[in-house]
Short mmCIF file of C-alpha atoms in Angstrom, two decimals:
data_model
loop_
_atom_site.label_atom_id
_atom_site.label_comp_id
_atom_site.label_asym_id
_atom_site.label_seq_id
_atom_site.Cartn_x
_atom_site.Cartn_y
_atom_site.Cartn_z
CA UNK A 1315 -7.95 -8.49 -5.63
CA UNK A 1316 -6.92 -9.78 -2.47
CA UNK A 1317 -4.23 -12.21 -3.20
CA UNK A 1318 -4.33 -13.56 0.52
CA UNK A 1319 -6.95 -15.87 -0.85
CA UNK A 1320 -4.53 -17.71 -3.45
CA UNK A 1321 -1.77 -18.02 -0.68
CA UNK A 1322 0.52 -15.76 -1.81
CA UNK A 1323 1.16 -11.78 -1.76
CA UNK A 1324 0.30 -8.74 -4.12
CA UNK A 1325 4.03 -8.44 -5.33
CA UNK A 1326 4.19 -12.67 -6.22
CA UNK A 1327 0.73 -12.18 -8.22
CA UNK A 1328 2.24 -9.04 -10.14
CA UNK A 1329 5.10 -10.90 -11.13
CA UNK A 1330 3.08 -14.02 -11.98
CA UNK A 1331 1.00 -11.26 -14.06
CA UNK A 1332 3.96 -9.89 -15.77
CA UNK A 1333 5.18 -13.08 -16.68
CA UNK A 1334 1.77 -13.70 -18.61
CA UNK A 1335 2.01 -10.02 -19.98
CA UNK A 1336 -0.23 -8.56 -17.87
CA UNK A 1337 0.84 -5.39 -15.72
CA UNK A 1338 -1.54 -4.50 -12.99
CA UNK A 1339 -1.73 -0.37 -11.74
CA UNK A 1340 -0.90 -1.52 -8.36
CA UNK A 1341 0.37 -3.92 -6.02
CA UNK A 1342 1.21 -4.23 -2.29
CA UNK A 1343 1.73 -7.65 -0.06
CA UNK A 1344 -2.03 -8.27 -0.06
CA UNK A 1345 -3.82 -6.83 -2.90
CA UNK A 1346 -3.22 -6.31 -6.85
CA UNK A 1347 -5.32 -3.60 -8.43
CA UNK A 1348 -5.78 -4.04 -12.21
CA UNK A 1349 -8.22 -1.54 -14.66
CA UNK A 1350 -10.27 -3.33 -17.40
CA UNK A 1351 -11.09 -1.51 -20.34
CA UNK A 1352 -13.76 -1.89 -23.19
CA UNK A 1353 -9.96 -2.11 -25.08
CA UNK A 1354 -8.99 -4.93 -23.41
CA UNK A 1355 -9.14 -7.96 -25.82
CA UNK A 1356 -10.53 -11.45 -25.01
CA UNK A 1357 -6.57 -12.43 -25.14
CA UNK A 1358 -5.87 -9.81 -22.34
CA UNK A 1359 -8.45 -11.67 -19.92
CA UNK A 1360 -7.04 -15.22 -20.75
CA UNK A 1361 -3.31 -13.59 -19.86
CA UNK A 1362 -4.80 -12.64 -16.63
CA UNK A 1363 -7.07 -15.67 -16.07
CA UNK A 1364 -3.77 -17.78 -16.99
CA UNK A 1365 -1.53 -15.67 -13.85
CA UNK A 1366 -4.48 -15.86 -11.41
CA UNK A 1367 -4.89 -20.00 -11.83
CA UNK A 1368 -1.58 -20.59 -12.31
CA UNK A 1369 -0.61 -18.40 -8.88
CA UNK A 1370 -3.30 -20.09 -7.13
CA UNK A 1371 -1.43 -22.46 -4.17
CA UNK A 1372 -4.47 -23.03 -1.57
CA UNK A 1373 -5.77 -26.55 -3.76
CA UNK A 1374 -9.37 -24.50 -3.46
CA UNK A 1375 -8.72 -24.35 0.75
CA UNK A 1376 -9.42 -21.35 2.57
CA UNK A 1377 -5.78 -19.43 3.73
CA UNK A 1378 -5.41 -17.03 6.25
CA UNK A 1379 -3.66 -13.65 5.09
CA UNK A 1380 -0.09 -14.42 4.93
CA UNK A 1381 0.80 -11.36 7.42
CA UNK A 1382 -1.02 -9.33 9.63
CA UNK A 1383 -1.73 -5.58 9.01
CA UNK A 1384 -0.38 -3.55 12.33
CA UNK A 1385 -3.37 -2.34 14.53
CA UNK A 1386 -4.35 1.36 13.65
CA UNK A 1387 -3.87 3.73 16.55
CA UNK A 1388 -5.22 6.77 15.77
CA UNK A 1389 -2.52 9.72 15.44
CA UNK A 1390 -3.28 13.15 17.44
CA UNK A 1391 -3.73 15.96 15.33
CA UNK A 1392 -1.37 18.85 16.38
CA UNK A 1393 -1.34 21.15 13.49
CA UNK A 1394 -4.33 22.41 10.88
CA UNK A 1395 -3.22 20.81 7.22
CA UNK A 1396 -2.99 24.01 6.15
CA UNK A 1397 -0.35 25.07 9.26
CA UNK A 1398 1.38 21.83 8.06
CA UNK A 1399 1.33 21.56 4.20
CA UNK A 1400 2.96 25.64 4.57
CA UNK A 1401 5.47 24.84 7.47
CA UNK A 1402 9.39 24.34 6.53
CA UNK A 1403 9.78 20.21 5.62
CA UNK A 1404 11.93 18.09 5.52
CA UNK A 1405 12.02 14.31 4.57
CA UNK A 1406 13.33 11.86 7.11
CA UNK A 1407 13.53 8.08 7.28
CA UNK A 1408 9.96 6.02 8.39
CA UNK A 1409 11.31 4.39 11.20
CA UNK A 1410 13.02 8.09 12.65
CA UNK A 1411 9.13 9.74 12.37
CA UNK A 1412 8.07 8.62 15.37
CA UNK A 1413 6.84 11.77 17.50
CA UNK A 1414 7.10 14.19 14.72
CA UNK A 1415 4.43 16.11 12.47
CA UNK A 1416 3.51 14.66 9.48
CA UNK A 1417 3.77 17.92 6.44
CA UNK A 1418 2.37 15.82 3.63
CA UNK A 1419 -0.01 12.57 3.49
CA UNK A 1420 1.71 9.46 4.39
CA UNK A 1421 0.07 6.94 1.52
CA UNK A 1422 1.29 3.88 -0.36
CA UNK A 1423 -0.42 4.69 -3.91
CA UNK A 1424 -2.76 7.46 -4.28
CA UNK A 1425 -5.84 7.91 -4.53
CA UNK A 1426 -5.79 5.20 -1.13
CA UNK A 1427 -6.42 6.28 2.41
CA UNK A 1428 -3.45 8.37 3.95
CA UNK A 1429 -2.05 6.39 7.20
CA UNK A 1430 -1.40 9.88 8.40
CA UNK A 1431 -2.24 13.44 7.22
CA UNK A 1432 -0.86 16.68 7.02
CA UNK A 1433 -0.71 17.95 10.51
CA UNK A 1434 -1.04 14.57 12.55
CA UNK A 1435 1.39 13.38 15.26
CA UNK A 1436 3.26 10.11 13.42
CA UNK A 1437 2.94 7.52 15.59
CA UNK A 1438 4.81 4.01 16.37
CA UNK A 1439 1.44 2.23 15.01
CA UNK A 1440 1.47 4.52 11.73
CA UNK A 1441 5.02 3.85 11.41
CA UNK A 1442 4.42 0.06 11.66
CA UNK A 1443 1.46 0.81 8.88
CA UNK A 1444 3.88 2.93 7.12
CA UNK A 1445 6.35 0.21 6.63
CA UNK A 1446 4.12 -2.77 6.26
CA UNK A 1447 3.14 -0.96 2.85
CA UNK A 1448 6.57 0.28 1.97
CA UNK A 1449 6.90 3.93 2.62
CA UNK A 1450 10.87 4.41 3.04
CA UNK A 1451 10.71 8.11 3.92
CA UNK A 1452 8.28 10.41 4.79
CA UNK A 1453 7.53 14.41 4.95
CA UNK A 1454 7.48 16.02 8.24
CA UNK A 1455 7.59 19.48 9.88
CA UNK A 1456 11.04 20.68 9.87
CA UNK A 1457 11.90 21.05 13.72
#
């Protein structure tokens, strides 16, 4: 769910969720990703029905997403992701990555789309990405 269109973020939706005991699989600062089962009682639904209406600040208005995703620039590829995923690694802050080979994929919750891959240049937009979702540290070839 995009929680842009309620006015608020991913991480102020989970919370609302978990205060109506409701835990979602995922959250970032615009989307909440929840799994619905054939287990899932009519009770469950109201619980989440309850957080979603209650989080809900736009008065039925259209809202902008609260913050802008970075712009996407492309990295170079320098190694194969095999050269990369077998190369000596090491794990160094985000915001030091800038310039160096990425050894594993740089991704926020898997199964989602890697901002970088095994073998790609990091660069100052995929840092920016990188940090926007809240990756702290990443793996890179060891220099």
């Amino acid at each position: 769910v995009n929680t842009s269109a309620f006015g608020k973020s991913g991480f102020e939706l989970a919370e609302n969720l978990r205060k109506n005991n409701a835990e979602c699989e995922f959250c970032d600062r615009d989307f909440v990703v929840m799994m619905v089962t054939p287990e899932n009682s009519d009770g469950d639904l109201e619980a989440v029905k309850r957080a979603f209406v209650s989080h809900d600040k736009t008065d039925g208005k259209s809202v902008a997403p609260i913050t802008a995703l970075p712009v996407f620039v492309l990295p170079e590829k320098r190694l194969s992701v095999r050269q990369a995923v077998f190369c000596s690694s090491e794990s160094i802050p985000v915001e030091n990555s800038v310039g160096r080979v990425a050894a594993s994929p740089a991704v926020a919750c898997p199964p989602a789309v890697p901002v970088v891959i095994s073998g790609e240049i990091i660069n100052e937009s995929t840092v920016e990405i990188m940090k926007y979702y809240g990756t702290e540290y990443v793996r890179v070839v060891a220099e």
